[in-house]
PDB file of C-alpha atoms and ligand atoms in Angstrom:
ATOM      1  CA  MET A   1      16.440  11.029 -29.144  1.00  0.00           C
ATOM      2  CA  PRO A   2      12.828  10.193 -29.471  1.00  0.00           C
ATOM      3  CA  THR A   3      10.375  12.573 -31.742  1.00  0.00           C
ATOM      4  CA  GLU A   4       7.974  14.675 -30.545  1.00  0.00           C
ATOM      5  CA  GLU A   5       5.223  12.964 -32.119  1.00  0.00           C
ATOM      6  CA  GLN A   6       6.849   9.658 -29.949  1.00  0.00           C
ATOM      7  CA  LEU A   7       6.812  11.579 -26.806  1.00  0.00           C
ATOM      8  CA  ALA A   8       3.073  12.624 -27.307  1.00  0.00           C
ATOM      9  CA  TRP A   9       1.999   9.221 -27.862  1.00  0.00           C
ATOM     10  CA  ASP A  10       4.132   7.797 -24.937  1.00  0.00           C
ATOM     11  CA  ALA A  11       2.493  10.434 -22.580  1.00  0.00           C
ATOM     12  CA  ARG A  12      -0.982   9.232 -23.906  1.00  0.00           C
ATOM     13  CA  VAL A  13      -0.195   5.822 -22.980  1.00  0.00           C
ATOM     14  CA  ARG A  14       0.858   6.804 -19.580  1.00  0.00           C
ATOM     15  CA  GLN A  15      -2.211   8.707 -18.762  1.00  0.00           C
ATOM     16  CA  THR A  16      -4.415   5.901 -20.441  1.00  0.00           C
ATOM     17  CA  ALA A  17      -2.861   3.402 -17.733  1.00  0.00           C
ATOM     18  CA  PHE A  18      -3.163   6.009 -14.834  1.00  0.00           C
ATOM     19  CA  ASP A  19      -6.856   6.467 -15.301  1.00  0.00           C
ATOM     20  CA  TRP A  20      -7.432   2.795 -15.594  1.00  0.00           C
ATOM     21  CA  LEU A  21      -5.575   2.153 -12.715  1.00  0.00           C
ATOM     22  CA  ASN A  22      -7.298   5.129 -10.782  1.00  0.00           C
ATOM     23  CA  GLN A  23     -10.346   3.155 -11.588  1.00  0.00           C
ATOM     24  CA  MET A  24      -9.427  -0.252 -10.600  1.00  0.00           C
ATOM     25  CA  THR A  25      -7.918   0.604  -7.216  1.00  0.00           C
ATOM     26  CA  GLY A  26     -10.587   3.380  -5.967  1.00  0.00           C
ATOM     27  CA  GLY A  27      -7.857   6.316  -6.178  1.00  0.00           C
ATOM     28  CA  GLN A  28      -5.280   3.864  -4.708  1.00  0.00           C
ATOM     29  CA  GLN A  29      -6.984   2.937  -2.103  1.00  0.00           C
ATOM     30  CA  THR A  30      -7.266  -0.770  -3.095  1.00  0.00           C
ATOM     31  CA  THR A  31      -4.945  -3.139  -4.163  1.00  0.00           C
ATOM     32  CA  ILE A  32      -4.827  -4.866  -7.548  1.00  0.00           C
ATOM     33  CA  THR A  33      -4.313  -8.515  -8.564  1.00  0.00           C
ATOM     34  CA  TRP A  34      -1.812  -9.699 -11.096  1.00  0.00           C
ATOM     35  CA  GLN A  35      -4.849 -11.241 -13.117  1.00  0.00           C
ATOM     36  CA  ASP A  36      -6.274  -7.598 -13.084  1.00  0.00           C
ATOM     37  CA  ILE A  37      -2.905  -6.070 -14.056  1.00  0.00           C
ATOM     38  CA  LEU A  38      -2.902  -8.618 -17.147  1.00  0.00           C
ATOM     39  CA  LYS A  39      -6.220  -6.782 -18.077  1.00  0.00           C
ATOM     40  CA  PHE A  40      -5.113  -3.865 -18.997  1.00  0.00           C
ATOM     41  CA  LYS A  41      -3.806  -5.203 -22.381  1.00  0.00           C
ATOM     42  CA  GLU A  42      -7.228  -5.179 -23.653  1.00  0.00           C
ATOM     43  CA  MET A  43      -8.315  -1.978 -21.648  1.00  0.00           C
ATOM     44  CA  ASN A  44      -6.310   0.150 -23.996  1.00  0.00           C
ATOM     45  CA  PRO A  45      -6.115   0.730 -27.797  1.00  0.00           C
ATOM     46  CA  TRP A  46      -2.893   0.026 -28.509  1.00  0.00           C
ATOM     47  CA  GLY A  47      -2.233  -3.568 -26.696  1.00  0.00           C
ATOM     48  CA  VAL A  48       0.259  -1.976 -24.485  1.00  0.00           C
ATOM     49  CA  VAL A  49       0.817  -4.353 -21.382  1.00  0.00           C
ATOM     50  CA  LEU A  50       1.688  -2.819 -18.044  1.00  0.00           C
ATOM     51  CA  ALA A  51       4.174  -5.250 -16.481  1.00  0.00           C
ATOM     52  CA  ASN A  52       5.954  -8.191 -16.959  1.00  0.00           C
ATOM     53  CA  ARG A  53       5.940 -11.124 -14.481  1.00  0.00           C
ATOM     54  CA  GLN A  54       9.497 -11.728 -14.577  1.00  0.00           C
ATOM     55  CA  ARG A  55      11.180  -8.813 -14.808  1.00  0.00           C
ATOM     56  CA  GLY A  56      10.942  -5.759 -11.946  1.00  0.00           C
ATOM     57  CA  ILE A  57      11.698  -2.831 -14.302  1.00  0.00           C
ATOM     58  CA  PHE A  58       9.263  -2.776 -17.417  1.00  0.00           C
ATOM     59  CA  LYS A  59       9.264  -0.837 -21.074  1.00  0.00           C
ATOM     60  CA  PRO A  60       6.746  -1.902 -23.462  1.00  0.00           C
ATOM     61  CA  LYS A  61       8.984  -1.739 -26.676  1.00  0.00           C
ATOM     62  CA  GLU A  62       6.993   0.997 -28.368  1.00  0.00           C
ATOM     63  CA  MET A  63       7.614   3.359 -25.383  1.00  0.00           C
ATOM     64  CA  VAL A  64      10.229   5.939 -24.823  1.00  0.00           C
ATOM     65  CA  GLY A  65      11.059   4.792 -21.290  1.00  0.00           C
ATOM     66  CA  ALA A  66      10.341   2.448 -18.649  1.00  0.00           C
ATOM     67  CA  LEU A  67       6.443   2.404 -17.699  1.00  0.00           C
ATOM     68  CA  SER A  68       6.718   0.573 -14.587  1.00  0.00           C
ATOM     69  CA  LEU A  69       8.671  -0.837 -11.697  1.00  0.00           C
ATOM     70  CA  LYS A  70       7.728  -3.660  -9.809  1.00  0.00           C
ATOM     71  CA  SER A  71       8.795  -5.252  -6.259  1.00  0.00           C
ATOM     72  CA  SER A  72       8.201  -8.914  -4.979  1.00  0.00           C
ATOM     73  CA  PRO A  73       6.168  -9.547  -1.628  1.00  0.00           C
ATOM     74  CA  PRO A  74       8.356 -10.040   1.464  1.00  0.00           C
ATOM     75  CA  ARG A  75       9.109 -13.781   1.679  1.00  0.00           C
ATOM     76  CA  ASN A  76       8.147 -15.457   4.743  1.00  0.00           C
ATOM     77  CA  ARG A  77       5.972 -12.770   5.530  1.00  0.00           C
ATOM     78  CA  ASN A  78       4.079 -14.225   8.780  1.00  0.00           C
ATOM     79  CA  ASP A  79       7.570 -14.675  10.625  1.00  0.00           C
ATOM     80  CA  ARG A  80       8.169 -11.028  10.748  1.00  0.00           C
ATOM     81  CA  PRO A  81       6.894  -8.324  12.745  1.00  0.00           C
ATOM     82  CA  PHE A  82       6.872  -5.768  10.418  1.00  0.00           C
ATOM     83  CA  VAL A  83       5.870  -6.006   7.224  1.00  0.00           C
ATOM     84  CA  TYR A  84       8.012  -3.317   5.118  1.00  0.00           C
ATOM     85  CA  ASN A  85      10.586  -4.468   2.531  1.00  0.00           C
ATOM     86  CA  ASP A  86      11.209  -0.672   1.286  1.00  0.00           C
ATOM     87  CA  ASP A  87      14.250   1.429   1.699  1.00  0.00           C
ATOM     88  CA  TYR A  88      13.882   5.164   1.861  1.00  0.00           C
ATOM     89  CA  SER A  89      16.862   7.676   1.062  1.00  0.00           C
ATOM     90  CA  GLU A  90      17.365  10.651   3.460  1.00  0.00           C
ATOM     91  CA  GLU A  91      15.558  12.842   1.005  1.00  0.00           C
ATOM     92  CA  GLY A  92      12.545  10.509   1.347  1.00  0.00           C
ATOM     93  CA  TYR A  93      12.965   8.920  -2.138  1.00  0.00           C
ATOM     94  CA  LEU A  94      11.998   4.973  -2.613  1.00  0.00           C
ATOM     95  CA  ARG A  95      15.310   3.054  -3.423  1.00  0.00           C
ATOM     96  CA  TYR A  96      15.027   0.597  -6.013  1.00  0.00           C
ATOM     97  CA  SER A  97      17.698  -1.754  -6.749  1.00  0.00           C
ATOM     98  CA  GLU A  98      19.178  -1.722 -10.069  1.00  0.00           C
ATOM     99  CA  GLN A  99      18.721  -4.862 -12.008  1.00  0.00           C
ATOM    100  CA  ALA A 100      21.941  -7.247 -12.038  1.00  0.00           C
ATOM    101  CA  SER A 101      23.207  -6.601 -15.395  1.00  0.00           C
ATOM    102  CA  GLN A 102      20.296  -5.998 -17.067  1.00  0.00           C
ATOM    103  CA  ASP A 103      21.951  -2.956 -19.424  1.00  0.00           C
ATOM    104  CA  GLU A 104      18.641  -3.033 -21.363  1.00  0.00           C
ATOM    105  CA  ASP A 105      16.338  -2.438 -18.306  1.00  0.00           C
ATOM    106  CA  ASN A 106      18.803   0.454 -16.568  1.00  0.00           C
ATOM    107  CA  ALA A 107      19.094   2.532 -19.950  1.00  0.00           C
ATOM    108  CA  ASN A 108      14.836   2.364 -19.813  1.00  0.00           C
ATOM    109  CA  VAL A 109      15.023   3.598 -16.585  1.00  0.00           C
ATOM    110  CA  ARG A 110      17.501   6.440 -17.314  1.00  0.00           C
ATOM    111  CA  ARG A 111      15.213   7.458 -20.509  1.00  0.00           C
ATOM    112  CA  ALA A 112      12.794   7.689 -17.845  1.00  0.00           C
ATOM    113  CA  TYR A 113      14.641   9.953 -16.278  1.00  0.00           C
ATOM    114  CA  GLU A 114      15.776  12.336 -18.963  1.00  0.00           C
ATOM    115  CA  HIS A 115      12.484  12.831 -20.299  1.00  0.00           C
ATOM    116  CA  ARG A 116      10.383  12.890 -16.793  1.00  0.00           C
ATOM    117  CA  LEU A 117       8.437  10.231 -17.910  1.00  0.00           C
ATOM    118  CA  PRO A 118       5.585   9.358 -15.117  1.00  0.00           C
ATOM    119  CA  MET A 119       5.638   5.516 -14.089  1.00  0.00           C
ATOM    120  CA  VAL A 120       3.631   3.074 -12.035  1.00  0.00           C
ATOM    121  CA  TYR A 121       5.519   1.416  -8.906  1.00  0.00           C
ATOM    122  CA  LEU A 122       3.728  -2.236  -8.330  1.00  0.00           C
ATOM    123  CA  LYS A 123       4.516  -3.037  -4.884  1.00  0.00           C
ATOM    124  CA  GLY A 124       4.447  -6.739  -4.239  1.00  0.00           C
ATOM    125  CA  ILE A 125       2.103  -6.990  -0.997  1.00  0.00           C
ATOM    126  CA  ALA A 126       1.041 -10.913  -1.121  1.00  0.00           C
ATOM    127  CA  GLU A 127       1.621 -13.684  -3.958  1.00  0.00           C
ATOM    128  CA  GLY A 128      -0.250 -12.020  -6.795  1.00  0.00           C
ATOM    129  CA  ILE A 129      -1.414  -8.806  -5.122  1.00  0.00           C
ATOM    130  CA  TYR A 130       0.185  -5.365  -5.562  1.00  0.00           C
ATOM    131  CA  ARG A 131      -0.345  -1.997  -4.195  1.00  0.00           C
ATOM    132  CA  ALA A 132       0.149   0.481  -7.540  1.00  0.00           C
ATOM    133  CA  THR A 133       1.849   4.227  -6.504  1.00  0.00           C
ATOM    134  CA  PHE A 134       1.594   6.534  -9.560  1.00  0.00           C
ATOM    135  CA  PRO A 135       2.968   8.901 -11.239  1.00  0.00           C
ATOM    136  CA  ILE A 136       6.364   8.176  -9.778  1.00  0.00           C
ATOM    137  CA  TYR A 137       9.582   9.649 -10.957  1.00  0.00           C
ATOM    138  CA  VAL A 138      12.904   8.474 -11.246  1.00  0.00           C
ATOM    139  CA  ILE A 139      15.235  11.474  -9.681  1.00  0.00           C
ATOM    140  CA  GLY A 140      18.331   9.994  -9.641  1.00  0.00           C
ATOM    141  CA  TYR A 141      20.997   6.861  -9.469  1.00  0.00           C
ATOM    142  CA  ASP A 142      23.037   6.127  -6.334  1.00  0.00           C
ATOM    143  CA  SER A 143      26.088   4.751  -8.238  1.00  0.00           C
ATOM    144  CA  LYS A 144      27.631   3.182  -4.819  1.00  0.00           C
ATOM    145  CA  GLN A 145      24.565   1.279  -3.883  1.00  0.00           C
ATOM    146  CA  ARG A 146      23.404   0.695  -7.388  1.00  0.00           C
ATOM    147  CA  GLN A 147      20.073   2.022  -6.573  1.00  0.00           C
ATOM    148  CA  TYR A 148      17.774   4.308  -8.254  1.00  0.00           C
ATOM    149  CA  LEU A 149      16.050   6.909  -6.209  1.00  0.00           C
ATOM    150  CA  ILE A 150      12.387   7.249  -6.804  1.00  0.00           C
ATOM    151  CA  ASP A 151       9.860   9.971  -6.196  1.00  0.00           C
ATOM    152  CA  VAL A 152       6.732   8.190  -5.138  1.00  0.00           C
ATOM    153  CA  SER A 153       4.863  11.784  -3.663  1.00  0.00           C
ATOM    154  CA  GLY A 154       3.202  11.942  -6.932  1.00  0.00           C
ATOM    155  CA  ALA A 155       4.539  15.742  -7.455  1.00  0.00           C
ATOM    156  CA  ASN A 156       5.819  16.847 -10.608  1.00  0.00           C
ATOM    157  CA  PRO A 157       9.546  16.861 -10.267  1.00  0.00           C
ATOM    158  CA  ASP A 158      11.054  20.227 -10.279  1.00  0.00           C
ATOM    159  CA  THR A 159      13.529  21.268 -12.785  1.00  0.00           C
ATOM    160  CA  GLY A 160      16.502  21.902 -10.689  1.00  0.00           C
ATOM    161  CA  ARG A 161      16.739  18.164  -9.880  1.00  0.00           C
ATOM    162  CA  VAL A 162      20.073  16.617  -8.746  1.00  0.00           C
ATOM    163  CA  ASP A 163      22.248  15.085 -11.271  1.00  0.00           C
ATOM    164  CA  PHE A 164      21.039  11.504 -12.624  1.00  0.00           C
ATOM    165  CA  GLN A 165      24.277   9.855 -10.894  1.00  0.00           C
ATOM    166  CA  PHE A 166      25.275  10.687  -7.423  1.00  0.00           C
ATOM    167  CA  ALA A 167      26.942   8.987  -4.371  1.00  0.00           C
ATOM    168  CA  ALA A 168      24.799   8.200  -1.345  1.00  0.00           C
ATOM    169  CA  LYS A 169      25.096  10.746   1.223  1.00  0.00           C
ATOM    170  CA  SER A 170      25.452   9.519   4.720  1.00  0.00           C
ATOM    171  CA  GLU A 171      22.478   7.908   6.215  1.00  0.00           C
ATOM    172  CA  VAL A 172      22.717   9.478   9.616  1.00  0.00           C
ATOM    173  CA  GLY A 173      19.981  11.279  10.799  1.00  0.00           C
ATOM    174  CA  LYS A 174      16.801  11.006   8.187  1.00  0.00           C
ATOM    175  CA  SER A 175      15.072  14.146   7.309  1.00  0.00           C
ATOM    176  CA  TYR A 176      11.645  15.156   8.281  1.00  0.00           C
ATOM    177  CA  VAL A 177      10.783  14.764   4.767  1.00  0.00           C
ATOM    178  CA  SER A 178      11.939  11.295   4.502  1.00  0.00           C
ATOM    179  CA  ARG A 179      10.137  10.112   7.531  1.00  0.00           C
ATOM    180  CA  THR A 180       6.845  11.423   6.579  1.00  0.00           C
ATOM    181  CA  VAL A 181       7.129   9.651   3.232  1.00  0.00           C
ATOM    182  CA  GLU A 182       8.228   6.547   4.669  1.00  0.00           C
ATOM    183  CA  VAL A 183       5.331   6.677   7.599  1.00  0.00           C
ATOM    184  CA  ARG A 184       2.653   7.344   4.825  1.00  0.00           C
ATOM    185  CA  GLU A 185       3.820   4.774   2.451  1.00  0.00           C
ATOM    186  CA  HIS A 186       4.132   2.316   5.454  1.00  0.00           C
ATOM    187  CA  GLN A 187       0.627   3.266   6.731  1.00  0.00           C
ATOM    188  CA  ARG A 188      -0.596   2.590   2.854  1.00  0.00           C
ATOM    189  CA  ASP A 189       1.066  -0.862   2.937  1.00  0.00           C
ATOM    190  CA  PHE A 190      -0.632  -1.714   6.161  1.00  0.00           C
ATOM    191  CA  ARG A 191      -3.804  -0.742   4.990  1.00  0.00           C
ATOM    192  CA  ALA A 192      -3.288  -2.931   1.735  1.00  0.00           C
ATOM    193  CA  LEU A 193      -2.513  -6.003   3.948  1.00  0.00           C
ATOM    194  CA  VAL A 194      -5.115  -5.393   6.292  1.00  0.00           C
ATOM    195  CA  MET A 195      -7.592  -5.154   3.468  1.00  0.00           C
ATOM    196  CA  THR A 196      -6.577  -7.797   1.609  1.00  0.00           C
ATOM    197  CA  ALA A 197      -6.307 -10.372   4.838  1.00  0.00           C
ATOM    198  CA  TYR A 198     -10.199  -9.376   5.474  1.00  0.00           C
ATOM    199  CA  ARG A 199     -11.304  -9.425   1.864  1.00  0.00           C
ATOM    200  CA  THR A 200     -12.412  -5.770   2.057  1.00  0.00           C
ATOM    201  CA  THR A 201     -15.001  -6.540   4.961  1.00  0.00           C
ATOM    202  CA  CYS A 202     -15.529  -4.804   8.368  1.00  0.00           C
ATOM    203  CA  ALA A 203     -14.970  -7.401  10.961  1.00  0.00           C
ATOM    204  CA  VAL A 204     -17.862  -6.931  13.157  1.00  0.00           C
ATOM    205  CA  CYS A 205     -20.389  -6.214  10.564  1.00  0.00           C
ATOM    206  CA  ALA A 206     -19.547  -7.395   7.519  1.00  0.00           C
ATOM    207  CA  LEU A 207     -19.967  -4.036   5.192  1.00  0.00           C
ATOM    208  CA  LYS A 208     -17.950  -4.620   2.185  1.00  0.00           C
ATOM    209  CA  HIS A 209     -17.622  -1.037   0.665  1.00  0.00           C
ATOM    210  CA  GLY A 210     -13.514  -0.335   0.754  1.00  0.00           C
ATOM    211  CA  GLU A 211     -14.419   3.413   0.951  1.00  0.00           C
ATOM    212  CA  LEU A 212     -16.110   2.787   4.111  1.00  0.00           C
ATOM    213  CA  LEU A 213     -13.534   0.959   5.478  1.00  0.00           C
ATOM    214  CA  ASP A 214     -10.094   1.092   7.874  1.00  0.00           C
ATOM    215  CA  ALA A 215      -7.542  -0.776   8.705  1.00  0.00           C
ATOM    216  CA  ALA A 216      -7.609  -0.219  12.442  1.00  0.00           C
ATOM    217  CA  HIS A 217      -4.614  -0.771  14.736  1.00  0.00           C
ATOM    218  CA  VAL A 218      -5.525  -3.348  17.934  1.00  0.00           C
ATOM    219  CA  ILE A 219      -2.487  -1.531  19.737  1.00  0.00           C
ATOM    220  CA  GLY A 220      -2.185   2.010  18.566  1.00  0.00           C
ATOM    221  CA  ASP A 221       0.756   2.627  16.464  1.00  0.00           C
ATOM    222  CA  ARG A 222       2.541   5.126  18.869  1.00  0.00           C
ATOM    223  CA  GLU A 223       2.168   3.066  21.770  1.00  0.00           C
ATOM    224  CA  ALA A 224       4.651  -0.074  22.503  1.00  0.00           C
ATOM    225  CA  GLY A 225       3.536  -2.933  20.933  1.00  0.00           C
ATOM    226  CA  GLY A 226       1.604  -0.930  18.421  1.00  0.00           C
ATOM    227  CA  ILE A 227       3.245  -2.927  15.287  1.00  0.00           C
ATOM    228  CA  ALA A 228       1.714  -2.617  12.038  1.00  0.00           C
ATOM    229  CA  ALA A 229       1.592  -6.075  10.930  1.00  0.00           C
ATOM    230  CA  VAL A 230      -1.750  -7.973  10.017  1.00  0.00           C
ATOM    231  CA  LYS A 231      -1.738  -9.810  13.649  1.00  0.00           C
ATOM    232  CA  ASN A 232      -2.269  -6.148  15.039  1.00  0.00           C
ATOM    233  CA  GLY A 233      -4.803  -5.213  12.770  1.00  0.00           C
ATOM    234  CA  LEU A 234      -8.444  -5.258  12.182  1.00  0.00           C
ATOM    235  CA  ALA A 235     -10.617  -4.007   8.986  1.00  0.00           C
ATOM    236  CA  LEU A 236     -13.233  -2.027  10.681  1.00  0.00           C
ATOM    237  CA  CYS A 237     -16.002   0.232   8.742  1.00  0.00           C
ATOM    238  CA  LYS A 238     -15.631   3.805  10.052  1.00  0.00           C
ATOM    239  CA  ILE A 239     -18.405   3.520  12.514  1.00  0.00           C
ATOM    240  CA  HIS A 240     -16.654   0.596  14.359  1.00  0.00           C
ATOM    241  CA  HIS A 241     -13.547   2.059  13.822  1.00  0.00           C
ATOM    242  CA  SER A 242     -14.507   5.152  15.939  1.00  0.00           C
ATOM    243  CA  ALA A 243     -16.382   3.027  18.543  1.00  0.00           C
ATOM    244  CA  PHE A 244     -13.299   0.579  18.900  1.00  0.00           C
ATOM    245  CA  ASP A 245     -11.127   3.545  19.444  1.00  0.00           C
ATOM    246  CA  SER A 246     -13.596   5.585  21.892  1.00  0.00           C
ATOM    247  CA  HIS A 247     -13.812   2.079  23.952  1.00  0.00           C
ATOM    248  CA  VAL A 248     -17.383   2.091  22.833  1.00  0.00           C
ATOM    249  CA  LEU A 249     -16.812  -1.579  21.416  1.00  0.00           C
ATOM    250  CA  GLY A 250     -14.628  -3.857  22.196  1.00  0.00           C
ATOM    251  CA  VAL A 251     -13.000  -7.364  20.989  1.00  0.00           C
ATOM    252  CA  ASP A 252     -12.075  -9.910  23.443  1.00  0.00           C
ATOM    253  CA  PRO A 253      -9.326 -12.264  22.856  1.00  0.00           C
ATOM    254  CA  ASP A 254     -11.737 -14.929  21.800  1.00  0.00           C
ATOM    255  CA  TYR A 255     -13.200 -12.444  19.035  1.00  0.00           C
ATOM    256  CA  THR A 256     -16.623 -11.659  21.023  1.00  0.00           C
ATOM    257  CA  VAL A 257     -17.711  -8.243  20.274  1.00  0.00           C
ATOM    258  CA  HIS A 258     -18.612  -6.146  23.312  1.00  0.00           C
ATOM    259  CA  ILE A 259     -20.570  -3.018  23.537  1.00  0.00           C
ATOM    260  CA  ARG A 260     -19.807  -0.663  26.548  1.00  0.00           C
ATOM    261  CA  GLU A 261     -22.598  -1.130  29.235  1.00  0.00           C
ATOM    262  CA  ASP A 262     -24.196   2.040  29.542  1.00  0.00           C
ATOM    263  CA  ILE A 263     -24.531   2.004  25.978  1.00  0.00           C
ATOM    264  CA  LEU A 264     -26.288  -1.125  25.882  1.00  0.00           C
ATOM    265  CA  HIS A 265     -29.150  -0.015  27.988  1.00  0.00           C
ATOM    266  CA  GLU A 266     -29.757   3.201  26.220  1.00  0.00           C
ATOM    267  CA  ILE A 267     -32.641   3.690  23.864  1.00  0.00           C
ATOM    268  CA  ASP A 268     -32.675   5.634  20.647  1.00  0.00           C
ATOM    269  CA  GLY A 269     -32.982   5.125  16.823  1.00  0.00           C
ATOM    270  CA  PRO A 270     -32.313   2.549  14.960  1.00  0.00           C
ATOM    271  CA  MET A 271     -28.383   3.458  14.119  1.00  0.00           C
ATOM    272  CA  LEU A 272     -27.560   2.748  17.692  1.00  0.00           C
ATOM    273  CA  LYS A 273     -29.868  -0.516  17.977  1.00  0.00           C
ATOM    274  CA  TYR A 274     -28.863  -2.141  14.682  1.00  0.00           C
ATOM    275  CA  GLY A 275     -25.247  -0.265  14.463  1.00  0.00           C
ATOM    276  CA  LEU A 276     -23.901  -1.150  17.809  1.00  0.00           C
ATOM    277  CA  GLN A 277     -26.270  -2.962  20.442  1.00  0.00           C
ATOM    278  CA  SER A 278     -27.091  -6.045  17.839  1.00  0.00           C
ATOM    279  CA  HIS A 279     -23.429  -6.766  17.507  1.00  0.00           C
ATOM    280  CA  HIS A 280     -22.876  -7.433  21.309  1.00  0.00           C
ATOM    281  CA  GLY A 281     -21.784 -10.914  22.003  1.00  0.00           C
ATOM    282  CA  GLN A 282     -21.383 -11.891  18.656  1.00  0.00           C
ATOM    283  CA  ARG A 283     -18.389 -13.052  17.210  1.00  0.00           C
ATOM    284  CA  LEU A 284     -16.261 -11.299  14.956  1.00  0.00           C
ATOM    285  CA  ARG A 285     -17.865 -12.000  11.618  1.00  0.00           C
ATOM    286  CA  VAL A 286     -14.555 -12.049   9.531  1.00  0.00           C
ATOM    287  CA  VAL A 287     -10.829 -12.802  10.449  1.00  0.00           C
ATOM    288  CA  PRO A 288      -8.213 -13.734   8.106  1.00  0.00           C
ATOM    289  CA  GLU A 289      -7.897 -17.072   6.677  1.00  0.00           C
ATOM    290  CA  LYS A 290      -4.366 -17.627   7.764  1.00  0.00           C
ATOM    291  CA  THR A 291      -3.667 -17.939  11.420  1.00  0.00           C
ATOM    292  CA  PRO A 292      -0.792 -15.788  11.581  1.00  0.00           C
ATOM    293  CA  GLU A 293      -2.483 -12.899  10.463  1.00  0.00           C
ATOM    294  CA  ARG A 294      -5.263 -13.002  12.753  1.00  0.00           C
ATOM    295  CA  PRO A 295      -5.475 -10.765  15.521  1.00  0.00           C
ATOM    296  CA  GLN A 296      -3.080 -11.695  18.062  1.00  0.00           C
ATOM    297  CA  ARG A 297      -4.953 -12.598  21.440  1.00  0.00           C
ATOM    298  CA  GLU A 298      -2.378 -11.143  23.774  1.00  0.00           C
ATOM    299  CA  LEU A 299      -2.726  -7.859  21.679  1.00  0.00           C
ATOM    300  CA  LEU A 300      -6.471  -8.174  21.987  1.00  0.00           C
ATOM    301  CA  ALA A 301      -6.140  -8.831  25.812  1.00  0.00           C
ATOM    302  CA  HIS A 302      -4.252  -5.984  26.259  1.00  0.00           C
ATOM    303  CA  ARG A 303      -6.686  -3.610  24.095  1.00  0.00           C
ATOM    304  CA  PHE A 304      -9.615  -5.153  26.104  1.00  0.00           C
ATOM    305  CA  GLU A 305      -8.387  -4.406  29.272  1.00  0.00           C
ATOM    306  CA  GLN A 306      -8.284  -0.500  28.251  1.00  0.00           C
ATOM    307  CA  PHE A 307     -11.923  -1.346  26.844  1.00  0.00           C
ATOM    308  CA  LYS A 308     -13.067  -2.509  30.506  1.00  0.00           C
ATOM    309  CA  ALA A 309     -11.586   0.358  32.317  1.00  0.00           C
ATOM    310  CA  ALA A 310     -13.168   3.016  29.985  1.00  0.00           C
ATOM    311  CA  VAL A 311     -16.728   3.404  31.442  1.00  0.00           C
TER     312      VAL A 311
HETATM  313 ZN1   ZN B   1     -18.871  -2.395  10.688  1.00  0.00          ZN
END
């Protein structure tokens, strides 16, 4: 059993890691590179490492339980219409597979469960790029699927938690909670992927402030074809996102920006002139380097029809 002192120190290290990650990711708004994750070692007085390249489950040896869980980016990402490689339980918990025959890792996760230690989840978005979620808590173990159940909601686990070891319930009919968590997590993944592909830059005006940027859907996610893949996305600043959504601004299949006719001829202040009218006829300033990640022409064509129809 760890002493009170060990637990107190362990808690301090975790808080330091969360504070640092908060700063690095703008409050979990942006992704973090593997190079940056390595810098944590120099940024804390104890020289504690945050994660290990080879291992999914990581516990610094001085600590009481696991500190981080890591997942690899999906392979052949460009071939897939959907980008998600996570699985959620019907209660809305992330399922994280046990590491095959790594007894030590598993003991470390179990200790994190027993002492309710908050951890970090580093989800692989692309090669060397992660989305950090924290604090997360282990809430149980599904011995049938050999998966840990992880609460990623950020809430402190309540005291009446289920027993660590329990069998999977049937997956028939996912609950509302589960879908809410899944949808939110997938929206965050979509944003992370789009921001990575566009190097956190508005495609229309090249603004580079992450906190002022959104990951817009070309075809809305409630519409048919509104897939959550980067090729159905655009990084847009708040103004251009709103303009795109209200059909004030359109993008044709050749990546040329159009401003709605009546607005083009309106006379008003500098916001209208520079913020909107001046972009008419220009090409998108930024598109992803990788061709399969660029906005798909068929999707843009469909959306552009809606723009032309809206006057
Ligand atoms: Zn913009």
